[in-house]
Short mmCIF file of C-alpha atoms in Angstrom, two decimals:
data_model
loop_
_atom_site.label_atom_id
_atom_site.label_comp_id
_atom_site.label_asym_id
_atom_site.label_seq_id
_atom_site.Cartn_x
_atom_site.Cartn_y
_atom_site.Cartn_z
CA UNK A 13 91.24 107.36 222.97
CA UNK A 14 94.31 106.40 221.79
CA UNK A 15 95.95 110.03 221.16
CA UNK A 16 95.06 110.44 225.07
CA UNK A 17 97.18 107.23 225.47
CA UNK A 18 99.91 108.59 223.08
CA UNK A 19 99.98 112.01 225.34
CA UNK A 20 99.83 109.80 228.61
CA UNK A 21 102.79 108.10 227.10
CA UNK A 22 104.81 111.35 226.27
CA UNK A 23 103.66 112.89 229.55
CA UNK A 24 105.44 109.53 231.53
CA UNK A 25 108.80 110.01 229.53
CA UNK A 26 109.35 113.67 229.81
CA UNK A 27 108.19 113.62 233.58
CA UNK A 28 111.04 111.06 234.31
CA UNK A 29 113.76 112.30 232.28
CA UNK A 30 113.61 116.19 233.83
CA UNK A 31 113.06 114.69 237.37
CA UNK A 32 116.18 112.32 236.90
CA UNK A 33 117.88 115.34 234.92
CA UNK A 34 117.14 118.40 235.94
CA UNK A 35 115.20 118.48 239.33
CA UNK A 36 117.13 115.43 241.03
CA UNK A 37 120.14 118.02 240.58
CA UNK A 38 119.17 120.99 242.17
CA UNK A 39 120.38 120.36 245.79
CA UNK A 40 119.03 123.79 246.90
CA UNK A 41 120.64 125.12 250.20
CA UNK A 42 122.43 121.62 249.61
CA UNK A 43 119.74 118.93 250.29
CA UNK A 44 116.38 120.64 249.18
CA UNK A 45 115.25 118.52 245.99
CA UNK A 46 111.77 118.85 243.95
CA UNK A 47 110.06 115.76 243.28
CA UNK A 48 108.07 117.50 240.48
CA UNK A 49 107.05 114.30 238.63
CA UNK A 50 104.20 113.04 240.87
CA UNK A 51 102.15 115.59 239.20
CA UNK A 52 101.43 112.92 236.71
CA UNK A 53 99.81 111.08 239.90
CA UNK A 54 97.82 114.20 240.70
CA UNK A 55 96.46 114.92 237.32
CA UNK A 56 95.51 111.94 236.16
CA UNK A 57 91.74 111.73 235.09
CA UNK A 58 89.42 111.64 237.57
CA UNK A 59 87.32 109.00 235.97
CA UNK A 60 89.83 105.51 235.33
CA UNK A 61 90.68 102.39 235.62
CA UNK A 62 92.09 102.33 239.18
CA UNK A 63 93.77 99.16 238.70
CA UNK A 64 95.64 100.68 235.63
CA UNK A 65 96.16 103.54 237.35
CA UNK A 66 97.85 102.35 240.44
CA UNK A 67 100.35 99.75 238.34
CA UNK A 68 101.00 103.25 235.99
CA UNK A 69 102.16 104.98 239.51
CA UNK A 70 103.87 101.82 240.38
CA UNK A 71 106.05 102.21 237.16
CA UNK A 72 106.61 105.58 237.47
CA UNK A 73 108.11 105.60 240.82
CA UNK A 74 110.40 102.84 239.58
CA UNK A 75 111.54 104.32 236.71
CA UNK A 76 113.11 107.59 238.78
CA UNK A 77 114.16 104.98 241.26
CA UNK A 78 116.07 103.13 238.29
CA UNK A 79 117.36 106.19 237.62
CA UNK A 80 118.31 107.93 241.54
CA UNK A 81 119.38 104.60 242.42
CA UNK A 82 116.97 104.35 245.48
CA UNK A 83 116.01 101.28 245.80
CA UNK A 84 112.14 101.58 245.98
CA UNK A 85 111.47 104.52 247.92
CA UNK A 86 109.81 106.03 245.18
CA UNK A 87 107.73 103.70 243.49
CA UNK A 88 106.74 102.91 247.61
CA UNK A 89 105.61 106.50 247.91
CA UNK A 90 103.93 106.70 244.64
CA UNK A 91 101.66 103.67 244.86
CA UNK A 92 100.72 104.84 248.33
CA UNK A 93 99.07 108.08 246.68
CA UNK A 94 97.54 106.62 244.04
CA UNK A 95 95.74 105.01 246.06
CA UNK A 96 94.78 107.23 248.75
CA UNK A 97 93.97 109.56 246.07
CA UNK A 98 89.81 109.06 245.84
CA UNK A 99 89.27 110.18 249.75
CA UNK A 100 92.17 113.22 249.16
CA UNK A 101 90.05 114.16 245.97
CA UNK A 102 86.11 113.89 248.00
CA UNK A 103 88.23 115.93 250.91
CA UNK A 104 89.62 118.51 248.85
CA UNK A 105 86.71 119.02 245.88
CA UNK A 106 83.81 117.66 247.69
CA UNK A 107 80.09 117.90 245.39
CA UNK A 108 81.86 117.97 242.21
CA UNK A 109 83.84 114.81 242.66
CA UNK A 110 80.82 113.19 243.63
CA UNK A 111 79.35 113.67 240.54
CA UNK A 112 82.43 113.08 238.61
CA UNK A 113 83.08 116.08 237.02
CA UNK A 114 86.45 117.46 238.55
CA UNK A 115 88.61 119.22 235.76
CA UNK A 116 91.63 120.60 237.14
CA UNK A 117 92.04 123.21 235.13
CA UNK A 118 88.70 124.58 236.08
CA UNK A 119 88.77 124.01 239.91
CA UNK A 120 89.37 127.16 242.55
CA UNK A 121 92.86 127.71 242.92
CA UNK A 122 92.12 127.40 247.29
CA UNK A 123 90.62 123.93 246.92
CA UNK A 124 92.99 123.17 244.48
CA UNK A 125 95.86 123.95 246.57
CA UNK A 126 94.47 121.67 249.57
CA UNK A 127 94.32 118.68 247.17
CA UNK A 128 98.25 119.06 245.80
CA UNK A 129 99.28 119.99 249.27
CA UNK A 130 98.10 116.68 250.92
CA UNK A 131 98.87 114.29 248.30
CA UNK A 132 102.52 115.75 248.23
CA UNK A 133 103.21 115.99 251.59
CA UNK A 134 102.25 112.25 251.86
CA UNK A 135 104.01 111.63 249.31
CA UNK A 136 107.62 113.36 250.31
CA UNK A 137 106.32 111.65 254.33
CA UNK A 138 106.44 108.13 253.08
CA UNK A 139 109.35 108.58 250.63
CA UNK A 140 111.54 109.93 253.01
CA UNK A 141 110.43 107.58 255.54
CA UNK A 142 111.20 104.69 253.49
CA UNK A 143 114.72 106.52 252.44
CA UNK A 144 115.93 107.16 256.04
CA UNK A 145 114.52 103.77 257.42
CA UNK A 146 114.96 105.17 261.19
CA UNK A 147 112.35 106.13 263.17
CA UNK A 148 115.46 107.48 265.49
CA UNK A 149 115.74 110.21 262.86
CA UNK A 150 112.13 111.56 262.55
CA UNK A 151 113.32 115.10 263.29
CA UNK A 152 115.48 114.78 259.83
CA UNK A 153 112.50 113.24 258.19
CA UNK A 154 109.81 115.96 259.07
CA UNK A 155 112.57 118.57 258.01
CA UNK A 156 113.28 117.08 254.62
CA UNK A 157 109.41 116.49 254.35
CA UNK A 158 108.35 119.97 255.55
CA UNK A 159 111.16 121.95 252.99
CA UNK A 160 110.94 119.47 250.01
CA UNK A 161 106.83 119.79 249.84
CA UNK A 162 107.30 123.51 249.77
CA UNK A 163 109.27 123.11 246.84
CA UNK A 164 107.53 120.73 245.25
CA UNK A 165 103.86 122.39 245.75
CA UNK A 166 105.41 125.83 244.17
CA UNK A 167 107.05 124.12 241.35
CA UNK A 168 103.54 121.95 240.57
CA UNK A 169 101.28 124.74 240.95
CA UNK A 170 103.67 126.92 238.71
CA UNK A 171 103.64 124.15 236.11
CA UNK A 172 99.69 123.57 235.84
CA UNK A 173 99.09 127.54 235.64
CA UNK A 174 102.05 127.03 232.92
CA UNK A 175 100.46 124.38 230.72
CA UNK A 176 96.88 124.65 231.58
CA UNK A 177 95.05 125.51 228.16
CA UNK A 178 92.58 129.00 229.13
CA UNK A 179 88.84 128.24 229.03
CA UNK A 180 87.52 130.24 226.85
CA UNK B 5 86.50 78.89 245.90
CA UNK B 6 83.59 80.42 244.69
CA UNK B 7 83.73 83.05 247.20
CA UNK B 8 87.71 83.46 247.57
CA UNK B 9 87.79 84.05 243.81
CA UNK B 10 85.20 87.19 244.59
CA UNK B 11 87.08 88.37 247.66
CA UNK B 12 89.97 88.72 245.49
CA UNK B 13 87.70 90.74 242.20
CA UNK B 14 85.57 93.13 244.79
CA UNK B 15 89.41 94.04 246.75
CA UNK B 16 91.28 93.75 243.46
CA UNK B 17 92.41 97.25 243.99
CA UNK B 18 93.70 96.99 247.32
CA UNK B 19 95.25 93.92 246.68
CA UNK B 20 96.72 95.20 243.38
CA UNK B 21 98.25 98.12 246.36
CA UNK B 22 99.51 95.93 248.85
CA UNK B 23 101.10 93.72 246.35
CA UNK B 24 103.26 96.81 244.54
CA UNK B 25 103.76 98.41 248.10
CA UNK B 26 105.35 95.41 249.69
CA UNK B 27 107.03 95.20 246.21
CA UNK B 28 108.66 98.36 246.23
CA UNK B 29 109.63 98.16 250.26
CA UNK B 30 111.35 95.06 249.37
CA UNK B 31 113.66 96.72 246.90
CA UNK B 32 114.10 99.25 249.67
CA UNK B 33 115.00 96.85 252.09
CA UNK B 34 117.52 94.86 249.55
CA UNK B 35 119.40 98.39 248.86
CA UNK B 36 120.47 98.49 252.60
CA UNK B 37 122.63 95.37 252.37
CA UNK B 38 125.81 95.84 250.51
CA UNK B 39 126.72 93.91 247.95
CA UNK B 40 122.88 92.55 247.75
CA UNK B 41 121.25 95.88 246.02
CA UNK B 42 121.99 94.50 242.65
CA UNK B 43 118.19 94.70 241.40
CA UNK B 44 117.52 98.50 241.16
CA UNK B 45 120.42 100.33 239.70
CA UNK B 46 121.82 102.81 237.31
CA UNK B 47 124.39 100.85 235.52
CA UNK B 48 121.84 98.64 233.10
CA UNK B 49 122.00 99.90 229.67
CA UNK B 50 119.04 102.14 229.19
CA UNK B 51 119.60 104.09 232.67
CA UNK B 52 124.35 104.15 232.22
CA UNK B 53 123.53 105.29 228.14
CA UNK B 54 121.25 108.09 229.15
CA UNK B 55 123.48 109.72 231.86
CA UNK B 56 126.46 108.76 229.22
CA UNK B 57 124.65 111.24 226.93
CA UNK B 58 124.04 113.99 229.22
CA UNK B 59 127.24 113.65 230.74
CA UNK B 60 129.20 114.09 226.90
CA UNK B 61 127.61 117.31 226.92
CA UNK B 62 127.92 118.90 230.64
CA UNK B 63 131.77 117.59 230.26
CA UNK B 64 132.27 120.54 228.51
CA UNK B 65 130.90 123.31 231.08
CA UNK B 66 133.99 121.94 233.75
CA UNK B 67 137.12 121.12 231.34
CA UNK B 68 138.54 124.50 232.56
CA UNK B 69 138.26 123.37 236.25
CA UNK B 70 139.41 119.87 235.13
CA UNK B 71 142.49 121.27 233.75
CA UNK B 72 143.26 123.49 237.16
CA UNK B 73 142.80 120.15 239.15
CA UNK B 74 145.36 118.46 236.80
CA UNK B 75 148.00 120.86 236.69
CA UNK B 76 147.81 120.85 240.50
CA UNK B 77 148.56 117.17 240.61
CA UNK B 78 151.10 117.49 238.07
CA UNK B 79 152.85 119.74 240.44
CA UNK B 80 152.86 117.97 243.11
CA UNK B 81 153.96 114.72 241.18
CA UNK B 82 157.09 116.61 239.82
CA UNK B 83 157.98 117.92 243.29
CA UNK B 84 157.56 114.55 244.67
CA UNK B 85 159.89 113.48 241.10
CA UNK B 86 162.75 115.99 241.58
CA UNK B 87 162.97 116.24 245.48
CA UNK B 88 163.58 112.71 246.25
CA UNK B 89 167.47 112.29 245.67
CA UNK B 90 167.42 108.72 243.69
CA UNK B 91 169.82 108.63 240.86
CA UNK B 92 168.75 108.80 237.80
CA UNK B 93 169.42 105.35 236.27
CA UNK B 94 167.17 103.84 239.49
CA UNK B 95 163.88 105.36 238.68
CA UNK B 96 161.58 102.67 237.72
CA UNK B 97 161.47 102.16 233.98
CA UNK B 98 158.85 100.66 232.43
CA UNK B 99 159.29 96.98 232.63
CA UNK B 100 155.85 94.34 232.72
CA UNK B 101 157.93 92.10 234.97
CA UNK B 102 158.21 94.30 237.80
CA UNK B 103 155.31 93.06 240.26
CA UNK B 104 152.69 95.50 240.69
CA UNK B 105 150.74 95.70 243.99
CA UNK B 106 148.28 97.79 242.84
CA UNK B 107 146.84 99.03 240.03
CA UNK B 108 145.09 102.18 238.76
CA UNK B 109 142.47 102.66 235.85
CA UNK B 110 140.81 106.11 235.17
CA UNK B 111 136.92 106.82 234.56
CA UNK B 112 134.83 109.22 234.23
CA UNK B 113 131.53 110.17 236.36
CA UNK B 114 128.55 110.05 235.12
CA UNK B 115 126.02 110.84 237.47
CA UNK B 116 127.07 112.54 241.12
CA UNK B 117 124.50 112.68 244.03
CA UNK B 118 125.06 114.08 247.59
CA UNK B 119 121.33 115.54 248.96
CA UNK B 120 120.03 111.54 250.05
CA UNK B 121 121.21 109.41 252.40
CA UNK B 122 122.42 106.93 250.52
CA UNK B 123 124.33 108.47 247.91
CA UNK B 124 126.16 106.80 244.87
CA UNK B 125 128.07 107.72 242.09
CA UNK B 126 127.55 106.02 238.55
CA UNK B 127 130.81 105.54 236.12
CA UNK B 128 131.02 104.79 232.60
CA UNK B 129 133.44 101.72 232.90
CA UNK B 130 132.25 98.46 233.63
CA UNK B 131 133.47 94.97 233.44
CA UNK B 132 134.71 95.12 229.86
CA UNK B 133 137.15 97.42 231.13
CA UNK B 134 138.17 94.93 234.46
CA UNK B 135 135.73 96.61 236.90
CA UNK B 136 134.16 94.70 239.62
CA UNK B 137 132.88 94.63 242.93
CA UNK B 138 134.76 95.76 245.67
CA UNK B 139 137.35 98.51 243.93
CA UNK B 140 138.39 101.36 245.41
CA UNK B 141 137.49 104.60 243.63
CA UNK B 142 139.74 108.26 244.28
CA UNK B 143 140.51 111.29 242.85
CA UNK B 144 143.99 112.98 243.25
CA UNK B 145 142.80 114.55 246.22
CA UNK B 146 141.09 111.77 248.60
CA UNK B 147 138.79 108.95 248.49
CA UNK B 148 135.20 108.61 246.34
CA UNK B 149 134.16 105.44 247.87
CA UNK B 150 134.06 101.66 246.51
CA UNK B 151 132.63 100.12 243.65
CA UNK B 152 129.58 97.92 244.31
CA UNK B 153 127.56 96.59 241.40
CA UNK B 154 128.82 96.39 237.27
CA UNK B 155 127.15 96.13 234.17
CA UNK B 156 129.41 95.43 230.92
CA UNK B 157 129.70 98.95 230.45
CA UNK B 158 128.69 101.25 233.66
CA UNK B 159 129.82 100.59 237.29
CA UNK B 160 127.83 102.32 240.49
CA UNK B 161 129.96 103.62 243.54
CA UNK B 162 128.98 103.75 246.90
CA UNK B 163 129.76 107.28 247.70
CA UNK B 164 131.87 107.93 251.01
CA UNK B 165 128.47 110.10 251.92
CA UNK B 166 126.27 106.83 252.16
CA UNK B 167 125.34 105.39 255.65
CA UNK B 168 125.80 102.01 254.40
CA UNK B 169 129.40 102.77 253.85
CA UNK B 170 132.41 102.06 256.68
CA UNK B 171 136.79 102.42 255.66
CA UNK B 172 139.15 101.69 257.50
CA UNK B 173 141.01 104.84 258.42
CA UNK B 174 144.03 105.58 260.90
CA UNK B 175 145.45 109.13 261.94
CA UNK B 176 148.43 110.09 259.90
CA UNK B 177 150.67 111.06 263.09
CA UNK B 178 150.14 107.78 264.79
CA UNK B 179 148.27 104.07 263.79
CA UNK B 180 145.78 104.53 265.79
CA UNK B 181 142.80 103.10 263.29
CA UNK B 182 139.13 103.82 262.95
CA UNK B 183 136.17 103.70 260.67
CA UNK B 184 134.90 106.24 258.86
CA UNK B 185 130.62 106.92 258.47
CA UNK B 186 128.78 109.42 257.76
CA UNK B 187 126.26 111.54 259.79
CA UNK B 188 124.28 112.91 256.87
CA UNK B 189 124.28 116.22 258.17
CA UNK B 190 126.56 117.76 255.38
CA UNK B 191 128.23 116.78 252.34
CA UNK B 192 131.82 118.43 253.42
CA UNK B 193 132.03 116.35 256.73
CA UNK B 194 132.24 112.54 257.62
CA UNK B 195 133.14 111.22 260.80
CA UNK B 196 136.14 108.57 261.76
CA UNK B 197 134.36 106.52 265.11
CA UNK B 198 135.92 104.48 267.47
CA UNK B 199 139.71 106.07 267.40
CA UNK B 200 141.43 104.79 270.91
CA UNK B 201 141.01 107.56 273.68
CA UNK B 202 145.09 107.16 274.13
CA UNK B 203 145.41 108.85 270.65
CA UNK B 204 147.65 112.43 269.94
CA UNK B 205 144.44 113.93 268.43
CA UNK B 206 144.88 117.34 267.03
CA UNK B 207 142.48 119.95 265.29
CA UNK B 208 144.62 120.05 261.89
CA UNK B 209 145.67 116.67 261.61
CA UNK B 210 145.54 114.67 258.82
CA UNK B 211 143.31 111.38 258.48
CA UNK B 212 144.42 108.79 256.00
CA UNK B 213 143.43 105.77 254.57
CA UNK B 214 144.70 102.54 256.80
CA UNK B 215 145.55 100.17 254.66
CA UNK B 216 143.82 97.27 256.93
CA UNK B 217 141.80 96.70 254.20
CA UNK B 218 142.67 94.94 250.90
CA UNK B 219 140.42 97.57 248.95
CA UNK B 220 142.66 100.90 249.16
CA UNK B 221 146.47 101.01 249.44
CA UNK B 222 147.74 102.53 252.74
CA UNK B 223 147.93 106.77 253.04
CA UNK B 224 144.97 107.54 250.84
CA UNK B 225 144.54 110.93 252.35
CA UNK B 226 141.21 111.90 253.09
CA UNK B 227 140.75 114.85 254.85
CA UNK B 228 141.54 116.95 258.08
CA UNK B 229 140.27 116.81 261.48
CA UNK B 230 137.93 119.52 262.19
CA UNK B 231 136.38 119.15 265.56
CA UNK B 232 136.30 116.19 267.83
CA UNK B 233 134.89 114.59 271.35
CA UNK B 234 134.91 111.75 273.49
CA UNK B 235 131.88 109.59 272.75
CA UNK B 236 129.13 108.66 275.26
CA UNK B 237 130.92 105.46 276.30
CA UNK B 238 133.94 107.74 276.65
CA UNK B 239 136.48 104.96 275.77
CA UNK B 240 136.50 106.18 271.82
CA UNK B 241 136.92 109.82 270.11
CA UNK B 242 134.56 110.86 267.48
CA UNK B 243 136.51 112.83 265.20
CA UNK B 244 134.14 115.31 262.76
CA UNK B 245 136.69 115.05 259.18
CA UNK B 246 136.69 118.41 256.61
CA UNK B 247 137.30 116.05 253.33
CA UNK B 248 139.57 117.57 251.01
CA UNK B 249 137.71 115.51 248.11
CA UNK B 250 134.48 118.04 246.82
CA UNK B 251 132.29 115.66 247.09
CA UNK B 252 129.86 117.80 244.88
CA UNK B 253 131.96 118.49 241.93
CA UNK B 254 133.74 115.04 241.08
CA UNK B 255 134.90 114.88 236.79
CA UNK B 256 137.20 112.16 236.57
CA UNK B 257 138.50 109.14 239.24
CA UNK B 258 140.89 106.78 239.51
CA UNK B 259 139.63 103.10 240.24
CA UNK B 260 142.38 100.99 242.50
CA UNK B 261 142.83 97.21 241.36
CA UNK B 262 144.76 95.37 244.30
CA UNK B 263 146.21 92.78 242.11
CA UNK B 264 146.88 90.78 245.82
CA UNK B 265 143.26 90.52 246.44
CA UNK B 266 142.57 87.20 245.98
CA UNK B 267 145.21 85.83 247.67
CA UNK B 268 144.55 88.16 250.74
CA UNK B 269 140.68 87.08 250.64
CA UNK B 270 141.77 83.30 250.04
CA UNK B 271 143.59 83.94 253.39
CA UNK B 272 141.31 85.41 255.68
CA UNK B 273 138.47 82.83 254.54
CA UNK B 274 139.75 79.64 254.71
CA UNK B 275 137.37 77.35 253.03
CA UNK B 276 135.44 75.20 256.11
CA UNK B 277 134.96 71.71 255.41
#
């Protein structure tokens, strides 16, 4: 139990420092931005302590906020998910969360697709919501939404086929 | 009590939710008053030492650029130097009791950002080195924007491309003033509002700083005019300003102390009694 918190721990650190370092600092086509670190929202175990697990998204969004000088657009966005996440999960996996037994790495790559899609797009919705503070500008919003999910889905999808460890 | 105390264990979670939420949209709410968003910044010491790091090491990839942009301003200083006829025993020497309107310290930036819409720059001086709210920050080609928050050792600056941010600006052919905002549309652009319909505006021009303010010193140049309109009310231009600053590629800036600044603010707020 406690290497998993150890890894957790690791995970948390490294997930903030290349999203403040490296990601935050792409500017592709000048405002197009990753926000790659949520995937420590998306693939946290299925079975937790949801209190736990909400404050740990809480943190997380502050910590790149700390860092990207937001405010708390972030750590808004990412407590939002977190919990939303149990009806995106039973939407997107159906039997197999009901029983409990979701393991990402072994999921279909369709289903799993449907499950990063929504939880990002909500995600990038609310944060950029939250950022621009002006429903006046909800064209700007849905386009910085809309590009920035693309992005980010890629990116996550690359980096779970990346790290996953092959069943064998 | 009995039953409140199990309301609040059966919705613990949701409670737990709308507690952080409302948390986090109150630090989002602070952050669009200046000189309120203290709370959530880059400048505290774990956040200022980490970009300090980086930054020691990506120095390296722009010194030749750095150097290019220096030996430009040289130039420009020396033709300013040997073109105006003064003779030579008047040029100023250096001597502490000649009054000094303003003064300039240099620093060096640490972290850049120009994708949001509320962008800030973060530099690595802070009030050990005399750096406090409400400084002007350039570069030897046009404004950065104005210091807002300081830690002992890091300072964060509200970037001109920030729609928090308005400076007083004025044409350079006549004194006709403005402010200057930002549209968000594109990091090369911001626009100068509410210049007098009875101005000489010209695509070409240049816009300046205006000196109405006690943060920068008058004829800061800023940038060019690019395009411009009457606005809806039709009483004001809206004048779309090229910036001759690249705002995405910023090394080293020059903070402005207006040693008068005091005095001025003592002046326009008296003290009510």
């Amino acid at each position: 139990m406690n290497s998993v918190a150890l890894k957790m721990a690791i995970q948390f650190m490294m997930l903030v420092l290349v999203q403040v370092l490296v990601f935050n600092n792409i500017n592709f086509l000048g405002y197009i931005n990753p926000y790659a670190y949520i995937i420590f929202i998306i693939l946290f175990p299925v079975k937790n302590n949801r209190t736990l697990f909400i404050f740990l998204s809480f943190l997380l969004g502050l910590c790149v906020d700390l860092f990207s000088d937001s405010g708390g657009v972030n750590a808004g966005a990412c407590v939002f998910i977190a919990f939303i996440r149990p009806p995106v999960l039973k939407f997107s996996f159906g039997m197999i969360y009901e029983h409990q037994t979701v393991k990402f790495a072994q999921t279909e790559l369709g289903n799993r697709l449907i499950y990063f899609a929504i939880l990002i797009v909500i995600h990038h919705f609310v944060m950029f919501s939250l950022e621009i503070f002006n429903m006046s500008d909800i064209i700007l919003i849905l386009q910085k939404t809309l590009f920035s999910s693309i992005f980010t889905i890629l990116l996550c999808l690359l980096i779970t086929v990346l790290f996953s460890k092959k069943p064998r | 009590m009995q039953q409140i105390i199990n309301f609040v264990i059966r919705n613990k979670t949701f409670l737990l939710f709308l507690l952080l939420f409302s948390l986090s949209l109150a630090f989002t709410i602070q952050t669009h008053s200046y000189h309120k968003s203290k709370f959530i910044s880059s400048t505290n010491f774990l956040t200022g030492g980490i970009y300090d790091a980086t930054n020691n090491i990506k120095q390296y990839f722009n010194l030749k650029e750095q150097n290019k942009v220096l030996i430009e301003e040289n130039k420009q200083l020396k033709s300013i130097l040997y073109n105006t006829n003064i003779p030579n025993e008047s040029i100023p020497q250096l001597d502490s009791t000649i009054h000094k309107n303003f003064e300039f310290t240099t620093a060096t930036v640490i972290k850049n950002s120009y994708s949001s819409t509320k962008n800030y720059l973060t530099l690595d001086k802070g009030t050990s080195d005399d750096m406090k709210q409400d400084l002007g920050v350039i570069t030897s080609k046009g404004i950065v924007g104005i210091i807002d928050n300081s830690s002992q050792n890091y300072s964060r600056v509200i970037s001109i491309l920030n729609t928090k941010i308005r400076i007083n600006a004025q044409l350079k052919a006549s004194n006709h003033i403005g402010s200057l905002t930002w549209n968000t549309k594109s990091p090369e652009f911001v626009q100068l509002i509410d210049i007098s319909k009875f101005a000489p505006v010209k695509i070409g021009d240049t816009i300046i700083t205006g000196g109405q303010s006690s943060i920068f010193p008058k004829g800061i140049p800023i940038g060019t005019i690019d395009t411009f309109g009457l606005d809806i009310s039709g009483d004001t231009y809206t004048i779309n300003v090229k910036l001759f600053n690249d705002m995405t590629n910023i090394g080293f800036v020059y903070v402005i102390t207006n040693t008068d600044m005091e005095e001025i603010k003592l002046l326009e707020n008296p003290t009510d009694e």
